[in-house]
Amino acid sequence: MRGATQTKWLVAATAIALAATACSTSSKSSDSKSVSGGTIAVQLGEPQHGLVPQNTAESEGSEVVGAVFAGLVDYDRKTNAPKLRIAESIESPDSKVWTIKLKDGYTFHNGEKVTAKSFVDAWNWGANQENAAEGLPFYSKIEGSEELAPGKGKTPTAKELKGLKVVDDKTFTVTLSAPFSQFKTMLGYNPFYPLPQAFFADPKAFGEKPIGNGPFEMDGAWEHNKQIKVKRYENFPASDGKAKLDGVTFKVYDNLDTAYNDLRADNIQATDKLPISALSTVKNEFGDRYIYKPESGVGYIGFPISTNPAFAKAEIRKAISMAIDREAITKTIFSGTRVPADDFVNPLIPGYRKGAMGDAAKYDPAKAKELFTQAGGLPGNTLELGYNADGGHKEWIEAVGNQLKKNLGIEVTFKPFEKFGKILDALGANQYQGAFRMAWSMDYPSIEDYLRPIFSKIAIDNGSNYGGYVNDKFETLLDQADQAKTDDEAIKLYQQADDILVQDLPYIPVYTYMSSAAYSKKIKNFDTDAQGRMNLAEVELAG
């Protein structure tokens, strides 16, 4: 997920539990009494697209989509292991042919029953390249996907995925083109949510006021750059955790300091994104209502290597990486709420290897300058760094720029984009040629999700490969890992693909995220998951 998930989860549950307990977290238990119902407001950035699950790959839109929709599986907040939600069972004898059975009791917010066809129709729409959905790459494993997404300049030769079959209202089968052990875990991610028939009549209008099947339903249409309001869906199954609040207003901010001041004044009751200015004092001010724990995100500096020859050499990118003092940035700028990155994979994920990036992640100004000079430097001895101004990134991006200026002897300029969606749009249209700030938070808890959606060939036109990176050996290793017979074999092959990224450095991992959120005394039971999403259905007013 740009920054807002693939069978058997390869969980090292103990390692994750130890990582989580090493930091203070929110206290879900509280001595205060609960108050039934009520409404709250929370911080949100403006989503990039209409609120259609199949076309929502960024964190802001995913926050709302996660409240309005419910998927086949969810993830345990302690272990990240997948757990059945709408699905009664998800089974496969060979990791290639999967049978999915649904539970009773789920309906869309217009009363339409959620059936097997609701999923099959939604996936067929998302897999068709003519709809240009962000989630398209996630259907590539399903048999017939190449017919619906034959590639740029080609026309689809089918209207449905050959591998999807509705058996009855509660059952459908999925046949993959090859075995893929991560498939069950993948099914909790947005592109695999169902859609009602009303969506297909007018997808654009639907995105302004989506009709979901989750614990909250829309309360009016999306008021752009202002707010998105949702209310409890009364017919949501109690067994799946009906929302306790009457409603939630997602208040849109383009300045995190403003949002934080509103939190302090109780104008909003929660934020999962704190401004840098608050990081040194938030613990003292909010105490147990400050959440600090490992999160799945990785922050990068990326390069448009396919469109800007200045960044074509891996040696240039490595020199830039070695000229960045990650320790200083995470401690000084982020007050310890980030951790220096040393792998393309987040430490929460099985398959992460401490120190995997080797010298490329070590701060060494002298070697960086030497390598930079040997590789021919940058044209005009200048570098531009782009970033979104609505996410509190100005300080660390400028710190990186100052380090590069000092250590590489270059001029660095900065290009702020008003909103995250704006820089994503500019990169997707190849309209921005500078280096850029980027981040990734897991879509589903698998090492594969830190590789294919960001760096594979298919993710250039339909995904998050904004640098246009292509490496055939990387692609081959991904395919081999997908079809591995055992979890251990799969991880080793994915790690070899990770090694290719370390060698090529299409992006430079700078830090991994710690969840930094805070909430007011007005509410209780607030928490965030490894993807940074708020558990709004469980939140209650405090008595």
XYZ file of C-alpha atoms in Angstrom:
543
model
C 0.000 0.000 0.000
C 1.441 3.294 -0.936
C 1.991 5.341 2.080
C -2.880 1.729 2.638
C -2.453 -7.132 2.372
C -0.926 -12.721 0.324
C -1.714 -18.547 1.923
C -0.433 -19.831 4.730
C 0.971 -16.925 6.640
C 4.609 -17.648 7.278
C 4.346 -16.208 10.736
C 7.160 -16.122 13.220
C 4.623 -15.150 15.825
C 7.090 -15.089 18.670
C 9.400 -12.639 16.936
C 6.518 -10.327 16.154
C 5.213 -10.520 19.707
C 8.642 -9.679 21.108
C 8.972 -6.737 18.718
C 5.586 -5.438 19.747
C 6.159 -5.736 23.469
C 9.449 -3.884 23.258
C 7.507 -0.627 22.977
C 4.643 0.975 24.780
C 1.284 0.505 23.073
C -2.228 1.715 23.488
C -4.068 0.364 26.452
C -7.207 -1.272 25.199
C -8.346 -1.983 28.714
C -9.571 0.996 30.653
C -11.065 1.653 34.053
C -13.439 4.190 32.539
C -16.988 3.154 31.787
C -18.191 2.925 28.211
C -20.913 5.117 26.800
C -23.182 3.580 24.202
C -23.287 5.259 20.802
C -22.038 8.771 20.177
C -19.920 10.208 17.377
C -16.264 11.139 17.035
C -13.968 12.809 14.492
C -10.558 11.538 13.388
C -7.741 12.867 11.203
C -7.439 11.872 7.527
C -5.536 13.042 4.468
C -7.459 13.593 1.228
C -7.783 10.213 -0.609
C -6.352 10.018 -4.109
C -9.264 8.384 -5.951
C -12.931 7.619 -5.570
C -13.531 5.157 -2.737
C -13.659 1.953 -4.796
C -11.736 -0.899 -3.106
C -10.321 -2.226 -6.369
C -8.891 1.211 -7.136
C -7.685 2.238 -3.660
C -4.023 1.539 -2.998
C -3.027 4.482 -0.806
C -3.341 4.788 2.945
C -5.902 7.598 3.217
C -8.531 6.025 0.994
C -7.832 2.613 2.524
C -8.690 3.968 5.971
C -12.223 4.761 4.817
C -12.581 1.669 2.628
C -11.588 -0.493 5.609
C -14.453 0.975 7.641
C -17.075 0.715 4.897
C -16.166 -2.729 3.498
C -15.409 -6.167 4.938
C -13.339 -8.839 3.182
C -12.982 -12.599 3.115
C -10.224 -12.535 5.716
C -8.892 -10.092 8.270
C -5.588 -10.087 10.170
C -4.867 -10.727 13.814
C -3.454 -7.523 15.298
C -0.938 -9.398 17.459
C 0.424 -11.963 14.997
C -0.696 -10.575 11.590
C -1.953 -14.086 10.807
C -5.003 -14.181 8.498
C -8.305 -15.081 10.118
C -11.575 -15.845 8.364
C -14.097 -13.025 8.246
C -16.807 -13.219 5.576
C -15.376 -16.547 4.438
C -16.618 -19.677 6.158
C -13.669 -21.584 4.662
C -10.857 -21.099 2.140
C -9.343 -24.400 1.091
C -7.011 -25.804 -1.555
C -5.419 -29.236 -2.007
C -2.581 -27.884 -4.150
C -2.385 -24.058 -3.684
C -3.676 -23.740 -7.244
C -7.410 -24.483 -7.120
C -9.133 -22.760 -4.198
C -12.694 -23.222 -2.947
C -14.171 -20.310 -1.001
C -17.380 -20.648 1.002
C -19.159 -17.645 2.518
C -20.886 -17.143 5.846
C -24.535 -16.126 6.038
C -25.704 -12.785 7.352
C -23.710 -10.229 5.353
C -25.498 -7.636 3.247
C -24.502 -4.479 1.425
C -25.703 -1.204 2.854
C -28.557 -1.082 0.309
C -29.868 -4.427 1.562
C -28.452 -6.541 -1.279
C -27.143 -9.892 -0.061
C -23.392 -10.500 -0.306
C -22.979 -13.587 -2.493
C -20.257 -15.410 -4.367
C -21.222 -13.384 -7.449
C -20.517 -10.151 -5.493
C -16.868 -11.192 -5.266
C -16.516 -12.688 -8.756
C -18.033 -9.647 -10.487
C -15.847 -7.262 -8.452
C -12.655 -9.172 -9.261
C -13.509 -9.394 -12.957
C -13.945 -5.614 -13.052
C -10.681 -4.974 -11.230
C -8.752 -7.393 -13.454
C -9.837 -5.728 -16.704
C -7.128 -3.284 -17.767
C -9.688 -1.049 -19.481
C -10.863 -0.029 -16.002
C -7.298 0.977 -15.032
C -7.765 -0.138 -11.434
C -4.834 0.242 -9.040
C -5.434 -3.308 -7.792
C -5.055 -4.953 -11.206
C -1.658 -6.622 -10.503
C -3.153 -8.560 -7.600
C -5.328 -10.598 -9.974
C -2.377 -11.615 -12.151
C -2.153 -15.047 -10.505
C -5.706 -15.978 -11.503
C -6.074 -18.074 -14.649
C -7.050 -15.924 -17.637
C -5.679 -12.672 -16.229
C -3.486 -12.153 -19.282
C -6.618 -12.089 -21.458
C -8.153 -9.259 -19.431
C -4.831 -7.450 -19.025
C -2.757 -8.195 -22.161
C -0.630 -5.091 -21.706
C -0.274 -1.526 -22.898
C -1.515 -0.956 -26.450
C -3.421 -4.261 -26.535
C -7.137 -4.924 -26.157
C -8.583 -7.472 -23.706
C -9.825 -10.621 -25.429
C -12.152 -11.685 -22.611
C -14.605 -10.077 -20.203
C -14.180 -12.482 -17.295
C -11.365 -14.298 -15.562
C -11.306 -17.889 -16.723
C -10.253 -18.997 -13.252
C -13.327 -17.640 -11.420
C -16.444 -19.805 -11.186
C -19.621 -19.247 -9.152
C -20.793 -22.599 -7.762
C -23.782 -21.296 -5.796
C -24.720 -18.204 -3.778
C -22.286 -19.111 -1.017
C -19.490 -20.815 -2.974
C -17.022 -19.907 -5.685
C -13.769 -21.388 -6.928
C -10.548 -19.691 -7.934
C -8.086 -21.427 -10.244
C -4.640 -19.873 -10.400
C -2.320 -20.155 -13.379
C 0.255 -21.745 -11.064
C 0.370 -22.684 -7.363
C 0.661 -19.659 -5.082
C 0.917 -20.380 -1.381
C 0.342 -16.745 -0.382
C -3.133 -16.539 -1.942
C -5.224 -16.957 1.220
C -3.278 -14.253 3.042
C -3.671 -11.907 0.070
C -7.467 -12.083 0.269
C -7.746 -9.519 3.058
C -6.548 -6.728 0.779
C -8.851 -4.107 -0.805
C -8.981 -5.492 -4.390
C -10.577 -8.686 -3.074
C -13.534 -6.964 -1.395
C -16.997 -7.548 -2.920
C -19.072 -4.993 -4.821
C -22.860 -4.618 -5.118
C -24.625 -4.527 -8.468
C -25.176 -0.767 -8.067
C -21.456 -0.195 -8.579
C -21.475 -1.337 -12.202
C -24.162 1.153 -13.232
C -21.926 4.133 -12.414
C -18.482 3.375 -10.918
C -17.510 7.055 -10.709
C -20.601 8.069 -8.752
C -20.184 5.005 -6.552
C -16.702 6.184 -5.563
C -18.183 9.380 -4.118
C -20.656 7.474 -1.935
C -19.704 3.785 -1.892
C -22.181 1.114 -0.859
C -20.104 -1.299 1.181
C -20.730 -4.312 3.387
C -18.712 -3.268 6.438
C -19.514 -2.083 9.967
C -19.976 1.545 8.834
C -21.981 2.954 5.938
C -21.601 6.321 4.260
C -23.482 9.189 5.878
C -23.826 11.445 2.850
C -21.368 11.854 -0.016
C -17.647 12.561 0.277
C -17.065 16.295 0.819
C -13.732 16.709 -0.924
C -10.916 18.363 1.014
C -13.251 18.686 3.987
C -14.642 15.453 5.412
C -16.088 11.984 4.917
C -18.833 10.935 7.293
C -19.867 7.355 8.108
C -22.464 5.909 10.461
C -22.982 2.501 12.044
C -24.556 -0.081 9.725
C -27.269 -1.565 11.901
C -27.549 -4.820 9.928
C -23.874 -5.708 10.198
C -23.527 -9.123 11.908
C -22.977 -8.818 15.647
C -20.674 -11.861 15.457
C -18.234 -9.817 13.366
C -18.201 -6.838 15.701
C -20.951 -4.331 14.984
C -19.652 -0.779 15.395
C -20.134 0.635 18.878
C -20.161 4.288 17.837
C -23.107 5.893 16.075
C -20.778 7.542 13.597
C -17.307 8.773 12.653
C -16.259 11.869 10.744
C -12.998 11.578 8.850
C -11.857 15.205 8.913
C -9.446 15.991 6.076
C -6.257 17.877 6.955
C -3.396 18.991 4.752
C -1.326 20.058 7.765
C -0.524 17.607 10.571
C 0.262 20.380 13.050
C -3.266 21.698 12.603
C -4.673 18.213 13.125
C -2.591 17.705 16.263
C -3.705 21.010 17.730
C -7.296 20.006 17.037
C -6.649 16.731 18.876
C -5.268 18.613 21.867
C -8.379 20.808 21.852
C -10.602 17.697 21.487
C -11.969 18.955 18.156
C -10.964 15.542 16.838
C -10.541 12.466 19.008
C -7.768 10.531 17.266
C -4.938 10.781 14.770
C -2.653 8.048 13.463
C -0.216 10.558 11.954
C 1.643 12.892 14.276
C 3.576 15.963 13.141
C 7.315 16.010 13.707
C 6.869 18.970 16.030
C 4.914 16.771 18.478
C 7.190 13.755 18.657
C 9.392 14.948 21.524
C 6.461 15.877 23.803
C 3.500 13.684 22.850
C 4.332 10.914 25.330
C 4.358 13.308 28.262
C 1.158 14.982 27.152
C -0.922 11.930 26.228
C 0.621 9.197 28.415
C -1.131 5.851 27.836
C -3.162 7.458 25.064
C -0.015 7.685 22.921
C 0.554 4.598 20.749
C 4.124 3.676 19.893
C 4.782 0.252 18.374
C 6.257 -1.328 15.223
C 4.366 -0.728 12.004
C 4.721 -2.309 8.565
C 5.760 0.791 6.631
C 9.049 1.514 4.864
C 10.050 5.039 3.795
C 12.076 5.480 0.596
C 13.750 7.906 -1.720
C 12.748 6.786 -5.227
C 14.095 7.515 -8.705
C 12.373 7.719 -12.132
C 15.070 5.510 -13.623
C 13.101 4.599 -16.759
C 12.472 8.207 -17.797
C 15.415 10.180 -16.401
C 18.859 8.997 -17.602
C 20.510 10.966 -14.790
C 19.502 8.185 -12.376
C 20.197 5.245 -14.692
C 23.392 4.066 -12.948
C 23.020 1.926 -9.818
C 26.338 3.407 -8.617
C 24.773 6.885 -8.482
C 21.856 5.572 -6.458
C 24.178 3.683 -4.113
C 26.296 6.774 -3.579
C 23.204 8.743 -2.634
C 22.199 5.977 -0.219
C 25.607 5.942 1.467
C 25.517 9.730 1.827
C 22.332 9.580 3.940
C 22.789 9.472 7.708
C 19.761 7.364 8.620
C 20.624 7.302 12.308
C 20.662 11.096 12.531
C 17.378 11.444 10.656
C 15.497 8.871 12.743
C 16.807 10.222 16.046
C 16.986 13.951 15.409
C 14.094 14.556 13.019
C 11.742 11.787 14.154
C 12.743 11.600 17.837
C 13.145 7.830 17.591
C 9.735 7.183 16.030
C 11.445 5.734 12.939
C 14.154 3.063 12.701
C 16.999 3.116 10.127
C 16.170 0.757 7.257
C 18.629 -1.982 6.329
C 16.447 -4.114 4.029
C 13.672 -3.624 1.493
C 11.513 -5.801 3.762
C 10.008 -4.520 7.013
C 11.329 -6.179 10.222
C 7.810 -7.358 11.149
C 7.730 -9.657 8.135
C 9.151 -13.230 8.093
C 11.993 -13.129 5.564
C 13.403 -9.821 6.762
C 17.190 -9.979 7.232
C 18.976 -7.554 9.488
C 21.724 -5.790 7.559
C 20.601 -7.189 4.182
C 21.549 -3.957 2.388
C 25.148 -4.158 3.577
C 27.320 -1.150 2.678
C 24.477 0.520 0.787
C 22.730 1.357 4.078
C 25.876 2.395 5.967
C 26.633 6.071 6.323
C 30.031 6.627 4.683
C 30.384 10.136 3.173
C 33.924 9.592 1.880
C 33.090 6.391 -0.019
C 29.831 7.906 -1.200
C 31.602 10.906 -2.731
C 34.237 8.670 -4.324
C 31.618 6.373 -5.865
C 29.511 9.326 -6.975
C 32.483 10.964 -8.726
C 33.600 7.711 -10.384
C 30.074 7.179 -11.736
C 30.069 10.622 -13.349
C 27.783 12.453 -10.901
C 24.545 14.152 -11.904
C 23.996 16.546 -14.838
C 24.510 20.131 -13.695
C 25.577 18.765 -10.324
C 21.998 19.239 -9.124
C 19.279 17.072 -7.634
C 15.599 17.815 -7.022
C 13.682 16.025 -4.262
C 9.891 15.851 -4.517
C 7.573 15.119 -1.614
C 3.961 15.553 -0.536
C 3.527 18.512 1.774
C 0.425 17.142 3.515
C 2.186 14.348 5.392
C 4.826 15.977 7.592
C 7.725 15.129 5.259
C 9.274 18.543 4.725
C 11.733 18.288 7.637
C 13.238 14.907 6.859
C 13.385 15.470 3.116
C 15.210 18.750 3.673
C 17.555 16.982 6.111
C 18.353 14.382 3.439
C 18.903 17.180 0.930
C 21.311 18.985 3.229
C 23.262 15.768 3.808
C 23.543 15.141 0.066
C 24.617 18.719 -0.515
C 27.341 18.447 2.105
C 28.535 14.901 1.384
C 28.285 14.786 -2.422
C 28.979 18.470 -3.163
C 25.787 18.944 -5.171
C 23.017 21.527 -5.202
C 19.689 20.185 -3.923
C 16.305 21.792 -4.514
C 12.923 20.711 -3.201
C 9.580 20.241 -4.909
C 6.610 20.107 -2.520
C 3.358 18.689 -3.903
C 0.217 19.888 -2.161
C -1.145 16.394 -1.511
C 0.063 12.789 -1.689
C -2.358 12.060 -4.524
C -0.819 14.876 -6.569
C 2.687 13.449 -6.507
C 1.325 9.968 -7.240
C -0.569 11.318 -10.248
C 2.502 13.193 -11.520
C 4.706 10.120 -11.162
C 2.126 7.828 -12.733
C 1.893 10.123 -15.767
C 5.717 10.409 -16.037
C 5.393 14.162 -15.485
C 7.916 14.402 -12.673
C 11.598 13.716 -13.293
C 13.183 14.343 -9.890
C 13.934 11.967 -7.047
C 10.894 11.532 -4.815
C 9.717 10.563 -1.381
C 7.719 7.327 -1.319
C 6.513 4.858 1.281
C 4.971 1.426 1.416
C 2.821 -0.197 4.074
C 1.898 -3.833 3.650
C -1.274 -4.775 1.813
C -1.054 -8.238 3.341
C 1.590 -9.749 5.656
C 4.035 -11.435 3.265
C 7.572 -10.736 2.061
C 6.178 -10.976 -1.484
C 4.125 -7.830 -0.869
C 7.313 -5.774 -0.426
C 8.599 -6.900 -3.816
C 6.073 -7.441 -6.619
C 3.608 -4.549 -6.069
C 6.432 -1.974 -5.998
C 9.193 -3.284 -8.251
C 7.728 -5.772 -10.758
C 7.178 -5.110 -14.441
C 3.382 -5.424 -14.202
C 3.323 -2.787 -11.461
C 4.614 -0.085 -13.829
C 1.265 0.438 -15.549
C -0.902 -1.220 -12.917
C 0.661 -0.827 -9.514
C 3.190 1.219 -7.585
C 6.395 0.853 -9.641
C 6.798 4.599 -10.103
C 10.458 4.318 -11.029
C 9.756 2.053 -14.003
C 12.288 -0.490 -12.718
C 12.637 -3.744 -14.685
C 14.974 -6.669 -14.011
C 14.217 -10.020 -15.674
C 16.149 -12.009 -13.076
C 14.078 -10.372 -10.343
C 10.881 -11.366 -12.205
C 12.065 -14.962 -12.569
C 12.883 -15.287 -8.879
C 9.459 -13.927 -7.917
C 7.766 -16.532 -10.117
C 9.901 -19.326 -8.680
C 9.161 -18.216 -5.123
C 5.413 -18.097 -5.832
C 5.465 -21.751 -6.826
C 7.723 -23.029 -4.059
C 6.583 -26.239 -2.352
C 7.331 -25.100 1.185
C 7.234 -21.852 3.118
C 10.971 -22.007 3.819
C 11.776 -22.508 0.145
C 9.509 -19.605 -0.819
C 11.151 -17.231 1.651
C 14.653 -18.116 0.430
C 13.682 -17.385 -3.170
C 11.951 -14.121 -2.256
C 15.111 -13.165 -0.380
C 17.138 -13.781 -3.533
C 14.790 -11.404 -5.351
C 15.331 -8.949 -2.496
C 19.087 -9.285 -3.090
C 18.557 -8.102 -6.680
C 16.903 -4.951 -5.323
C 19.804 -4.398 -2.933
C 22.167 -4.630 -5.895
C 20.130 -2.328 -8.167
C 18.630 0.070 -5.565
C 15.664 1.280 -7.662
C 14.526 2.919 -4.421
C 16.592 3.712 -1.333
C 15.025 2.431 1.904
C 15.663 5.150 4.511
C 13.618 4.128 7.547
C 10.928 1.789 8.801
C 7.920 3.109 10.644
C 6.897 2.964 14.242
C 3.196 3.541 14.754
C 2.783 6.989 16.285
C -0.805 7.755 17.123
C -2.683 9.503 19.894
C -6.271 9.828 21.065
C -8.280 11.978 23.427
C -9.775 11.204 26.832
C -13.190 11.170 25.196
C -12.688 7.658 23.754
C -11.390 4.242 24.789
C -10.272 1.004 23.106
C -8.533 2.912 20.306
C -5.716 1.083 18.526
C -4.004 0.746 15.156
C -2.934 -2.333 13.205
C 0.395 -3.097 11.490
C -0.844 -1.234 8.415
C -1.549 1.863 10.486
C -5.324 1.594 10.156
C -7.579 2.594 13.043
C -9.868 0.029 14.719
C -12.869 2.335 14.561
C -15.536 -0.373 14.896
C -14.209 -1.197 18.389
C -13.862 2.364 19.663
C -16.262 3.585 22.362
C -16.895 6.834 24.144
C -15.365 6.845 27.619
C -17.713 7.486 30.514
